[in-house]
Coordinates of C-alpha atoms in Angstrom, one line a residue:
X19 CA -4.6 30.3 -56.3
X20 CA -7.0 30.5 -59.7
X21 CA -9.7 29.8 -64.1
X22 CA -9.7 27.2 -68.6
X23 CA -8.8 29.9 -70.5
X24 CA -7.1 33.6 -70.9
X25 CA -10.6 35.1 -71.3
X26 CA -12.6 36.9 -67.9
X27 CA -14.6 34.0 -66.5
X28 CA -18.4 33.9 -66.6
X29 CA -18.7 31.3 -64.5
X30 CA -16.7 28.7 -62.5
X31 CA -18.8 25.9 -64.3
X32 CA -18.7 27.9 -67.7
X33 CA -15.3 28.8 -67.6
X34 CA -13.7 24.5 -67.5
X35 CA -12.5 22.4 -70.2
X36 CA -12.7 25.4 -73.0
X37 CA -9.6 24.5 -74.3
X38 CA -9.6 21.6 -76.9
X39 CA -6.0 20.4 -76.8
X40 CA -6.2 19.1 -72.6
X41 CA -9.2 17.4 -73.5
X42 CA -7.7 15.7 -76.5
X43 CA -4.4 15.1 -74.6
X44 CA -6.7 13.8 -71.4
X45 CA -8.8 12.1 -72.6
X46 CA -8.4 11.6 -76.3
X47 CA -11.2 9.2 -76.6
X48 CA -14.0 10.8 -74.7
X49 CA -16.5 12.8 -75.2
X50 CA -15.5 16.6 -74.0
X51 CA -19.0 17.3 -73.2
X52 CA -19.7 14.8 -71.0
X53 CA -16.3 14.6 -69.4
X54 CA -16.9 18.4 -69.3
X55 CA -19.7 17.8 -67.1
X56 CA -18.4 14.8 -65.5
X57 CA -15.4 16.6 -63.5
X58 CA -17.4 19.7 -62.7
X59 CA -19.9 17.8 -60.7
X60 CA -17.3 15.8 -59.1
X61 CA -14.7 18.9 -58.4
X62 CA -18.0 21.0 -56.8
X63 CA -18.9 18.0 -54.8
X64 CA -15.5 17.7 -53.1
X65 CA -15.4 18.9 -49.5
X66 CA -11.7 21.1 -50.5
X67 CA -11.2 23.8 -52.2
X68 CA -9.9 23.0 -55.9
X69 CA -8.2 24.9 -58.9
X70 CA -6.6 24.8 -62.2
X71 CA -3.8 26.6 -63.6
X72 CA -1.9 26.9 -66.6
X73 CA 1.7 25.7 -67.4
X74 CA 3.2 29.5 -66.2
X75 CA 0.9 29.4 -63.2
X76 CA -1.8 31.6 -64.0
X77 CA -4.9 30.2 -62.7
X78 CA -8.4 29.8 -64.6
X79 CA -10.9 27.8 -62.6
X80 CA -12.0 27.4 -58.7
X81 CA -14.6 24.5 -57.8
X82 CA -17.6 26.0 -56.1
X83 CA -16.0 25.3 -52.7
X84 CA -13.6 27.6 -53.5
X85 CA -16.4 30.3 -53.8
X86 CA -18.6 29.5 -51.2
X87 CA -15.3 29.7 -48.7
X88 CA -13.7 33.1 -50.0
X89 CA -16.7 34.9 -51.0
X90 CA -15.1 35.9 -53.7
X91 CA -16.5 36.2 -57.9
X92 CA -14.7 34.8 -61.0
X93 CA -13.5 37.9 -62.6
X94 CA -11.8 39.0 -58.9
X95 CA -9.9 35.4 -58.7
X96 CA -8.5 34.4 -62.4
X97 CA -4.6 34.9 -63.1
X98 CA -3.1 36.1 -60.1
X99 CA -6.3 37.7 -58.3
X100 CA -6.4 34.8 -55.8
X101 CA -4.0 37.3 -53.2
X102 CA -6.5 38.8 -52.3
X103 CA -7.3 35.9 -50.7
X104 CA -4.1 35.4 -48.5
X105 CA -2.9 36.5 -45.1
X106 CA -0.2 39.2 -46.0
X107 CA 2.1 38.0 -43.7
X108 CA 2.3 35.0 -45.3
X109 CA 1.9 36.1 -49.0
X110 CA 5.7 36.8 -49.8
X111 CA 6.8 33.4 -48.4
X112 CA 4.0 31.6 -50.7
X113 CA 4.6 33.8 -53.9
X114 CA 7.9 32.4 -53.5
X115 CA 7.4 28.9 -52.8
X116 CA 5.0 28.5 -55.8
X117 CA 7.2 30.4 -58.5
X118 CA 10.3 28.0 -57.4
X119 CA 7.3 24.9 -58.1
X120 CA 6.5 26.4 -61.2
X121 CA 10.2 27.1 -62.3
X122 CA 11.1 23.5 -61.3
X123 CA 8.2 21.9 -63.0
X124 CA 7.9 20.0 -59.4
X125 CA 4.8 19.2 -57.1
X126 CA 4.5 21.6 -54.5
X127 CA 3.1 21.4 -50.8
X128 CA 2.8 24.2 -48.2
X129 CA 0.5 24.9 -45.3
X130 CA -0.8 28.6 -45.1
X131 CA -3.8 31.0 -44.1
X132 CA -6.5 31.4 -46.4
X133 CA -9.4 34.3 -45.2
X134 CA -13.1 33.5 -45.2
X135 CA -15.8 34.8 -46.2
X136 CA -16.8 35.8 -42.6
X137 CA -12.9 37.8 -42.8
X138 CA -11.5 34.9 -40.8
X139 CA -8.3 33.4 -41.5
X140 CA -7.8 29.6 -41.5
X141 CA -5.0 27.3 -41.8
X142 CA -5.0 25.1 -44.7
X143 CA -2.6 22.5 -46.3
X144 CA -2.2 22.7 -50.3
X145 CA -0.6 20.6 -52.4
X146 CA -0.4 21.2 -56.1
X147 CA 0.9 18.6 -58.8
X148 CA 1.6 19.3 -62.5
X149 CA 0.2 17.7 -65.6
X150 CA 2.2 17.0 -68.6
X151 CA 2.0 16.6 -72.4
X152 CA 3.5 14.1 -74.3
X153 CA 6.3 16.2 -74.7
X154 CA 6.7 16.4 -71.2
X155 CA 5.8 20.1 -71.2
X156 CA 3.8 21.2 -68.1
X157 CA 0.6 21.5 -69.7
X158 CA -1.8 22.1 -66.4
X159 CA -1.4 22.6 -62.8
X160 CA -4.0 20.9 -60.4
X161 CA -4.4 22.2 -56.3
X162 CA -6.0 21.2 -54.1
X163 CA -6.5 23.1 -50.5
X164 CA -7.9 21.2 -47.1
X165 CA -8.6 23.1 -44.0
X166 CA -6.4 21.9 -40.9
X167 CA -7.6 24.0 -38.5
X168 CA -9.4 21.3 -36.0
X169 CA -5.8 19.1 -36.6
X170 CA -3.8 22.2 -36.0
X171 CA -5.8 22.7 -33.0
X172 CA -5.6 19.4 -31.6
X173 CA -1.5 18.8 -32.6
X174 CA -1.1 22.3 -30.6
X175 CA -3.9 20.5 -27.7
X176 CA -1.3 17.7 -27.9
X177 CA 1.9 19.8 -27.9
X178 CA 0.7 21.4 -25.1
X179 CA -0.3 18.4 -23.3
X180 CA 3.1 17.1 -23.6
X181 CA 4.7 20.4 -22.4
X182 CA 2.2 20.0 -19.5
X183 CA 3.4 16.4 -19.0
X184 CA 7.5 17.6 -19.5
X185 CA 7.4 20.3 -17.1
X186 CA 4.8 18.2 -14.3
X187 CA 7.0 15.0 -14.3
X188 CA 10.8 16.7 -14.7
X189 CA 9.8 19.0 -11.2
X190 CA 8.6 16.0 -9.8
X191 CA 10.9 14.5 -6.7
X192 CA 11.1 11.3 -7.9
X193 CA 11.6 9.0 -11.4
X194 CA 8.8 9.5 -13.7
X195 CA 8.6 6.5 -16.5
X196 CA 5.5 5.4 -19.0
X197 CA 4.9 2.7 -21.4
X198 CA 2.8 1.7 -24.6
X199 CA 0.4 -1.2 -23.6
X200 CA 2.8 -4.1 -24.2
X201 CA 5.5 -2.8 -21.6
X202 CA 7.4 -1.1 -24.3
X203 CA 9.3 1.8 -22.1
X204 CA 9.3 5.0 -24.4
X205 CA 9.6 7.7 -21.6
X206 CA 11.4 8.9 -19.0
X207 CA 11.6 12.1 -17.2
X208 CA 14.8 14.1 -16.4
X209 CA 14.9 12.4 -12.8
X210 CA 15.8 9.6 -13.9
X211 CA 18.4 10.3 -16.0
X212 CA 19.7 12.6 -13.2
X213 CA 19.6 9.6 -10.9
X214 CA 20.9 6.7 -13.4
X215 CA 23.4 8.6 -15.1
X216 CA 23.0 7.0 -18.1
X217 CA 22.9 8.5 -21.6
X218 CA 19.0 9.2 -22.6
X219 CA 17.1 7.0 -25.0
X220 CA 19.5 4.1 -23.4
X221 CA 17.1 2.3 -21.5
X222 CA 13.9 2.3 -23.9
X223 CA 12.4 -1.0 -24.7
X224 CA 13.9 -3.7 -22.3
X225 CA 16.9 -2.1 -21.7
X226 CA 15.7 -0.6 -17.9
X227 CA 15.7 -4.1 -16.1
X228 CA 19.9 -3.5 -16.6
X229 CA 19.8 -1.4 -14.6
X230 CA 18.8 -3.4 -12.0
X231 CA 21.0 -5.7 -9.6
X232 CA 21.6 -8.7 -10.9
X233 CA 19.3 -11.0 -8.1
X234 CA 16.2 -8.7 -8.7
X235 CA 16.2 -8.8 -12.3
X236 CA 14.1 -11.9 -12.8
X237 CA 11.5 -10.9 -9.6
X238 CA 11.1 -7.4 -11.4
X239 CA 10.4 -9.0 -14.7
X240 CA 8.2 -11.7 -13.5
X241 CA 6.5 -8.9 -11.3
X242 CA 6.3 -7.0 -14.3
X243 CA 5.1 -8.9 -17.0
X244 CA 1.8 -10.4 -14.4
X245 CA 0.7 -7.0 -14.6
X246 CA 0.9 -6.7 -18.4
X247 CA -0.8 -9.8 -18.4
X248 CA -3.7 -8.9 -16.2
X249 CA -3.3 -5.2 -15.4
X250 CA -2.6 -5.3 -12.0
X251 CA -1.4 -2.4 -10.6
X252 CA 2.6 -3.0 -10.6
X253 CA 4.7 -2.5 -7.4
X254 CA 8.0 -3.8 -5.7
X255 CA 11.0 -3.3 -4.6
X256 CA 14.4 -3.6 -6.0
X257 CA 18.1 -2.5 -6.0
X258 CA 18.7 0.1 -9.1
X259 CA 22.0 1.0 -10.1
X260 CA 22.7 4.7 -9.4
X261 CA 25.1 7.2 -11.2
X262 CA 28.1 6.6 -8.8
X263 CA 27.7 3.0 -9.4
X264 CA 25.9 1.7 -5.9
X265 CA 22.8 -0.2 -6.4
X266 CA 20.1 1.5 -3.8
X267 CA 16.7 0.2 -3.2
X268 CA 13.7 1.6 -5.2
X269 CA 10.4 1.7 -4.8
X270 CA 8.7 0.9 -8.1
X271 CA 4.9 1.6 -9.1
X272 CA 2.9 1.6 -12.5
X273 CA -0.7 2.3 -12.9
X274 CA -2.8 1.6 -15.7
X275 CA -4.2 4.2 -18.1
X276 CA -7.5 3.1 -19.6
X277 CA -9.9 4.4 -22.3
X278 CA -13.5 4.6 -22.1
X279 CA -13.7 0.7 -23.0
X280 CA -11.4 -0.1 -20.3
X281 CA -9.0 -0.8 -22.8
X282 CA -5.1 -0.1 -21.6
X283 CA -3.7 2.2 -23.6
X284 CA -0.7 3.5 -21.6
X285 CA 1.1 2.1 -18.4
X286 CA 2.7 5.0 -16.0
X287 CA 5.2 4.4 -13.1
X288 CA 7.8 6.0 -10.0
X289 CA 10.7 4.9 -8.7
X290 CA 11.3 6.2 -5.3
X291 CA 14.1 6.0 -3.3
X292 CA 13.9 4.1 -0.2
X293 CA 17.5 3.3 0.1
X294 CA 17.7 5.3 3.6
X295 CA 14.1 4.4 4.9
X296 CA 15.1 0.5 4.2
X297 CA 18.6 0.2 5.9
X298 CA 16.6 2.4 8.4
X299 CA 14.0 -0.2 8.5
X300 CA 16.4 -3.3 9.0
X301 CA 18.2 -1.1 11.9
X302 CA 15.0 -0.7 13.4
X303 CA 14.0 -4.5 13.1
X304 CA 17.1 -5.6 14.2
X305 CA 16.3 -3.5 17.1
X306 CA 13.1 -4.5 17.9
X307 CA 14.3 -8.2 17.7
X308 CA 17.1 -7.5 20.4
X309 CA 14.6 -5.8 22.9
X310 CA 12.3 -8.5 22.3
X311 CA 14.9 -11.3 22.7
X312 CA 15.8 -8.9 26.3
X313 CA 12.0 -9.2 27.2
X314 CA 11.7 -12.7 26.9
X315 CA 14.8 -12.7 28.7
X316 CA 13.3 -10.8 31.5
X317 CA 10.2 -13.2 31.8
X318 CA 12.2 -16.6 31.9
X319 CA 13.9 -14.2 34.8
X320 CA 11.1 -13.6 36.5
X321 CA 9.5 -17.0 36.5
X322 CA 12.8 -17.9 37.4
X323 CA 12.5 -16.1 40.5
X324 CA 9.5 -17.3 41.4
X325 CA 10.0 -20.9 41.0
X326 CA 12.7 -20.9 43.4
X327 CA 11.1 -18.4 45.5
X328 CA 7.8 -21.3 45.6
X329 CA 10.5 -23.7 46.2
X330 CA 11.8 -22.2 49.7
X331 CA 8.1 -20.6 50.4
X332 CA 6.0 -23.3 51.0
X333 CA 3.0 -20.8 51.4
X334 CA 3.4 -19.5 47.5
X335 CA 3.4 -23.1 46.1
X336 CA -0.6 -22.8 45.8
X337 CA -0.7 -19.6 43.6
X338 CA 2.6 -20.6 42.0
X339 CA 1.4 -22.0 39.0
X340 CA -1.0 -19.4 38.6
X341 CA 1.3 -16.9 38.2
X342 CA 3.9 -18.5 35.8
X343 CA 0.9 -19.5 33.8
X344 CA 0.1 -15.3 33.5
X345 CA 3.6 -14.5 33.5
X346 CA 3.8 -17.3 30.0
X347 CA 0.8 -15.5 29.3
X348 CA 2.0 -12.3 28.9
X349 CA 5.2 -13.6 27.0
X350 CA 3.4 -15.2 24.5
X351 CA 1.0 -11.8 23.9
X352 CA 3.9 -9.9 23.9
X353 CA 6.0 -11.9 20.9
X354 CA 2.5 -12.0 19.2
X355 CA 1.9 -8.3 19.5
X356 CA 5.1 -6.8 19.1
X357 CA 6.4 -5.0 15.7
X358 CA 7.2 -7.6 13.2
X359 CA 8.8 -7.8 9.6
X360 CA 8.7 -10.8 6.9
X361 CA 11.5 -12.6 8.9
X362 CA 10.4 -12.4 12.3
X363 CA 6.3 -12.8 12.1
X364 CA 5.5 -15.1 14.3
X365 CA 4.6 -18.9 12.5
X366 CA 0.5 -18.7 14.5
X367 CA -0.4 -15.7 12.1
X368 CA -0.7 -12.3 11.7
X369 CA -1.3 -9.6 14.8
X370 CA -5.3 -9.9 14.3
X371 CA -7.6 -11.2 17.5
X372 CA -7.9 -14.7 15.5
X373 CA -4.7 -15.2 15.6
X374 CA -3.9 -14.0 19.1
X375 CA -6.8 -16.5 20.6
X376 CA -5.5 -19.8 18.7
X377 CA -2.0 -18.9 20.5
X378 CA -3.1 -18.5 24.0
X379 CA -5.5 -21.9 23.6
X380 CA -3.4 -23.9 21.4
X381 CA -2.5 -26.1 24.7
X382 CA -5.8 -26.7 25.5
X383 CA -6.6 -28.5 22.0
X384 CA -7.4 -31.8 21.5
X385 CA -5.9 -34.1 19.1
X386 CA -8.9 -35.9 18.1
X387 CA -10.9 -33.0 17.4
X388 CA -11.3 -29.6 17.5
X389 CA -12.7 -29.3 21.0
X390 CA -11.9 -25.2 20.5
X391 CA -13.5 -23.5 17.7
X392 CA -12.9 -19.8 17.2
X393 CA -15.4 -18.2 14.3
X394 CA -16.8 -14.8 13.3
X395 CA -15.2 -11.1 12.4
X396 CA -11.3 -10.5 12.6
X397 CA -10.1 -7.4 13.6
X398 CA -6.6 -6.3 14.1
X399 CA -4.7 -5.7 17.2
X400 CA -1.7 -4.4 18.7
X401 CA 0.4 -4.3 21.9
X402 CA -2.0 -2.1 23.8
X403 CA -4.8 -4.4 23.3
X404 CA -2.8 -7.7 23.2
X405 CA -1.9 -7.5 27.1
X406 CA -5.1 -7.4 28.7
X407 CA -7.0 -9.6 26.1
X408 CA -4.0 -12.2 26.8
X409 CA -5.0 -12.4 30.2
X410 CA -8.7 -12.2 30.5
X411 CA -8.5 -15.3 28.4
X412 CA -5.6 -16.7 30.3
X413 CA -8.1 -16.9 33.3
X414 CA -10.6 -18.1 31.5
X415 CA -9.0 -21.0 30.2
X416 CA -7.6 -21.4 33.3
X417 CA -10.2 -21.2 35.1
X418 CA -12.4 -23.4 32.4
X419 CA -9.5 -25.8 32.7
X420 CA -9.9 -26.6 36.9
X421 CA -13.7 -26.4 36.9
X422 CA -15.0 -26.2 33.6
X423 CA -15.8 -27.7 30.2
X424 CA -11.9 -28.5 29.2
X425 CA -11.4 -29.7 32.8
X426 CA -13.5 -33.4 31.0
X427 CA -12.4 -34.5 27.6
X428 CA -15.7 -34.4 26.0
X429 CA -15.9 -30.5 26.6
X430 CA -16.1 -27.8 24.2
X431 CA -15.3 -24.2 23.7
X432 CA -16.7 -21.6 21.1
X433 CA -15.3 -18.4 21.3
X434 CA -17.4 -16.0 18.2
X435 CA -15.7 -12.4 17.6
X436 CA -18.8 -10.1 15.9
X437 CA -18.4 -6.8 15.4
X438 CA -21.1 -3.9 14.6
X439 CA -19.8 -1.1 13.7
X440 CA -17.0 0.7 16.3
X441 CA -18.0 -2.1 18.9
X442 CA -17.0 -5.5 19.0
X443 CA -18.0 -8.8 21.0
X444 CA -16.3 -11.6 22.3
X445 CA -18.8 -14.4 23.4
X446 CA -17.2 -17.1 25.2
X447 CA -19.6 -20.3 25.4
X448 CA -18.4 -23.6 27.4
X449 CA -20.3 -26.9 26.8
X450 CA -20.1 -30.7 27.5
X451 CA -18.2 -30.2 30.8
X452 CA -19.6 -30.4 34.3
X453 CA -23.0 -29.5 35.2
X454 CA -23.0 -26.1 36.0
X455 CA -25.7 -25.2 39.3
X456 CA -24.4 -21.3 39.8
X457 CA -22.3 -19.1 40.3
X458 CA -19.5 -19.6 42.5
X459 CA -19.8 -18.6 46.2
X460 CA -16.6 -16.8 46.1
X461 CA -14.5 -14.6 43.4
X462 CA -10.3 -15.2 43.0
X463 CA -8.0 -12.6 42.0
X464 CA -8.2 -14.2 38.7
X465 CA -12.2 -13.3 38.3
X466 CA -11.0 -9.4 39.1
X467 CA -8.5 -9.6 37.6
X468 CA -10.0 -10.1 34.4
X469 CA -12.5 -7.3 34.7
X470 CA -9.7 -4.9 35.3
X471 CA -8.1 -5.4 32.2
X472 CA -11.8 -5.5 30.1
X473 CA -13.0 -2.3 32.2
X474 CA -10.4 -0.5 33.0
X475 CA -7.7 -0.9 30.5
X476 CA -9.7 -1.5 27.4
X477 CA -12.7 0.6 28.8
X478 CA -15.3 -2.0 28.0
X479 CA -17.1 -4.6 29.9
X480 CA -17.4 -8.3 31.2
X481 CA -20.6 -10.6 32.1
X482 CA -20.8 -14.4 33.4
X483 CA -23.6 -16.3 32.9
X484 CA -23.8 -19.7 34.4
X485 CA -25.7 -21.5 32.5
X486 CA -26.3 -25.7 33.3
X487 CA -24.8 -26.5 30.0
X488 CA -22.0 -24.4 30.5
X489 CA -20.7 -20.6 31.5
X490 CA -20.9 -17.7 29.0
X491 CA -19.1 -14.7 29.1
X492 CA -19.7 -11.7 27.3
X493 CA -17.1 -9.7 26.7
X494 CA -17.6 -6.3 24.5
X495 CA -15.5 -3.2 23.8
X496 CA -14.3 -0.2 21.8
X497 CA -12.5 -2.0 18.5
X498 CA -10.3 1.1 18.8
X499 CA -9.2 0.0 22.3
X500 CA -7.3 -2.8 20.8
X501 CA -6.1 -1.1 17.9
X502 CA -4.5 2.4 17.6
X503 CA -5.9 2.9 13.7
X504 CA -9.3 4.8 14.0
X505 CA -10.2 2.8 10.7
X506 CA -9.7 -0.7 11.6
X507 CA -10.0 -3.0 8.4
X508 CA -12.5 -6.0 8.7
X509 CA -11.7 -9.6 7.8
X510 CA -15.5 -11.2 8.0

């Protein structure tokens, strides 16, 4: 849009500040010359295109960026040559816009094409302002026009981002959520107002944790709020209220988005459902406590039956003990072993081979010291490998107990648990007990015992070493023979 005066333009530079009244009425107290000079050297040395017009709109002077962009000479842009210029598409809907600005003597902004001087066309924002007299007549208009395209592009990028975002998060299965860095809730996808039923916009800000049951509110927000605080990941469970009024359990989970400093700017989160999965959950633990209560039923049975069975036998007495000592044994790997929730994990720890070896010695500790010391890796285990392991130590103990180191009170036992790689080892090591001159001339059921539940049921193997200060047994074996998980975490 386009030249100082109503004569062809020589020059852009040539062609400014002819007219002696807007200099006297801008700056009546200057010098034209220099402020002549002044404003052309600024105007070229801005990084938009700039241009003057007259009071009716006809325009007599571009700033050199307006040249060097368009390609185009003086004489082709003054009065109303500046079309040439414009996408003609959009040309009707500008000539408008700026004869209503110039009719209503008002400032005027509108964001259009302009073509190149490489013939490509490129968005750009222009905003024009008038300049009046001291009669208030519009003596000048000024215009400036900035190229948007890289802001164009990237509000589109965004835009589309966002759509991306939309449609990704509304198809998903579950509740889609996200949050500025302080918690503040601004999103939510269509799930969730599917699920909640309540109207949208409702539960931005603070207003989500009402929708939770009343006892979870202050867990969740607690919960919550640690994770702003030190950007943990969030997760936890809690009763939401759903559309037909019912509060079901939900899975909640929030991850931090970081920049490249690590700075959080953006928190995103689920719900889940796991109403079903946790009443199917406490079903299946009530379950599991029943059989287990039935088990330990069965073994009181059993050693039931064999007391009395001792009682009238006189040649069972001897190995009587034995037995209900493997039969308690079992019990006690069995409670240890089986599946457990929160409310029924046993009080001696959790199902790891630690754990499982302080239960089965615990009665042969000593109350002045630690006379049992158990030290080294951790690994987990379950029922398969709790059974055998419960009674290869039974025997031991047992057998350490008659003859061995805890048979005296000043004996010791250090059991170590290493484990390299997929293999692990149990070294047994007795000490301060009786002196030890060999092995023994003959082998119990217990001895064989043992090795069938190392070698055969657990596929590994058993060595004795009877040293004078005490017996060592090696014991070594699969870690995946104890536990069903191929990846077995480590607890060093």
């Amino acid at each position: 849009m386009a030249g100082l005066s109503d004569r062809p333009a020589r020059s852009h530079a040539q062609t400014y500040w002819r007219d002696p009244i807007t200099i006297a009425q801008l700056d009546p107290d200057g010098d034209p010359a220099q402020r002549e000079s002044e404003f052309v050297h600024f105007a070229d040395c801005l990084p938009a295109l700039c241009w003057m017009a007259r009071g009716d709109g006809y325009i007599f002077w571009y700033n050199a960026r307006w040249y060097d962009y368009t390609g185009t000479r003086p004489d082709q842009m003054e009065g109303w040559g500046w079309q040439i210029a414009h996408d003609p598409d959009h040309l009707p809907d500008v000539m408008a816009e700026w004869t209503a600005a110039i009719d209503a003597g008002e400032p005027f902004e509108m964001t259009f094409p302009l073509r190149g001087a490489d013939g490509v066309f490129r968005p750009f924002l222009t905003r024009v302002v008038p300049v009046r007299g001291p009669s208030g007549t519009i003596m000048r208009w000024f215009g400036i026009n900035t190229e948007v395209g890289a802001q164009f592009a990237a509000e589109q990028a965004l835009r589309n981002s966002e759509a991306k975002f939309a449609v990704l998060t509304d198809a998903m299965p579950q509740m889609v959520w996200s949050t500025l860095p302080d918690g503040f809730h601004d999103y939510y996808n269509a799930q969730w107002y599917a699920y909640t039923g309540v109207p949208e916009g409702s539960t931005d800000g603070e207003g989500w944790n009402g929708m939770f049951h009343p006892e979870d509110q202050e867990r969740a927000w607690a919960r919550w709020r640690q994770s702003l605080e030190t950007g943990e990941p969030y997760e936890i469970e809690y009763r939401l209220r759903h559309r037909s009024g019912e509060y079901r359990w939900v899975l909640g989970r929030a991850l931090p988005v970081r920049d490249r400093d690590g700075m959080i700017n953006r928190w995103i989160g689920t719900c889940t459902d796991i109403h079903e999965t946790k009443l199917a959950a406490e079903h299946n633990e009530l379950l599991n406590r029943e059989l287990s209560h039935r088990i330990k039923n069965i073994f009181a049975v059993i050693s039931g039956l064999i007391s009395i069975t001792g009682r009238q036998a006189a040649e069972l007495r001897p190995v009587m003990a034995e037995l209900l000592g493997r039969i308690a044994a079992l019990g006690r790997a069995h409670e240890f072993a089986r599946p457990h929730s929160p409310h029924s994990a046993p009080a001696f720890g959790q199902s790891h081979l630690h754990g499982l070896l302080s239960e089965l010695l615990n009665p042969y500790r000593s109350g002045e010291g630690d006379r049992v010391v158990i030290s080294g890796d951790d690994v987990a285990i379950d029922d398969r490998g709790a059974t055998p392991i419960a009674l290869v130590i039974h025997e031991l103990a047992t057998n350490s107990a008659k003859y061995g180191s805890l048979s005296t009170p000043e004996g010791r036992l250090a059991i170590t648990v290493a484990r390299s790689g997929d293999m692990l080892t149990i070294d047994w090591r007795e000490s301060g007990g009786p002196a030890v001159t060999g092995p023994p001339i003959r082998t119990g059921f217990g001895t064989h015992l043992a090795e069938l539940s190392v070698g055969r049921q657990l596929g590994g193997a058993i060595t004795r070493d009877w040293q004078p200060e005490g017996l060592h047994v090696t014991i070594t074996l699969a870690v995946t023979s104890i536990y069903r998980s191929a990846e077995v975490p480590v607890d060093a």
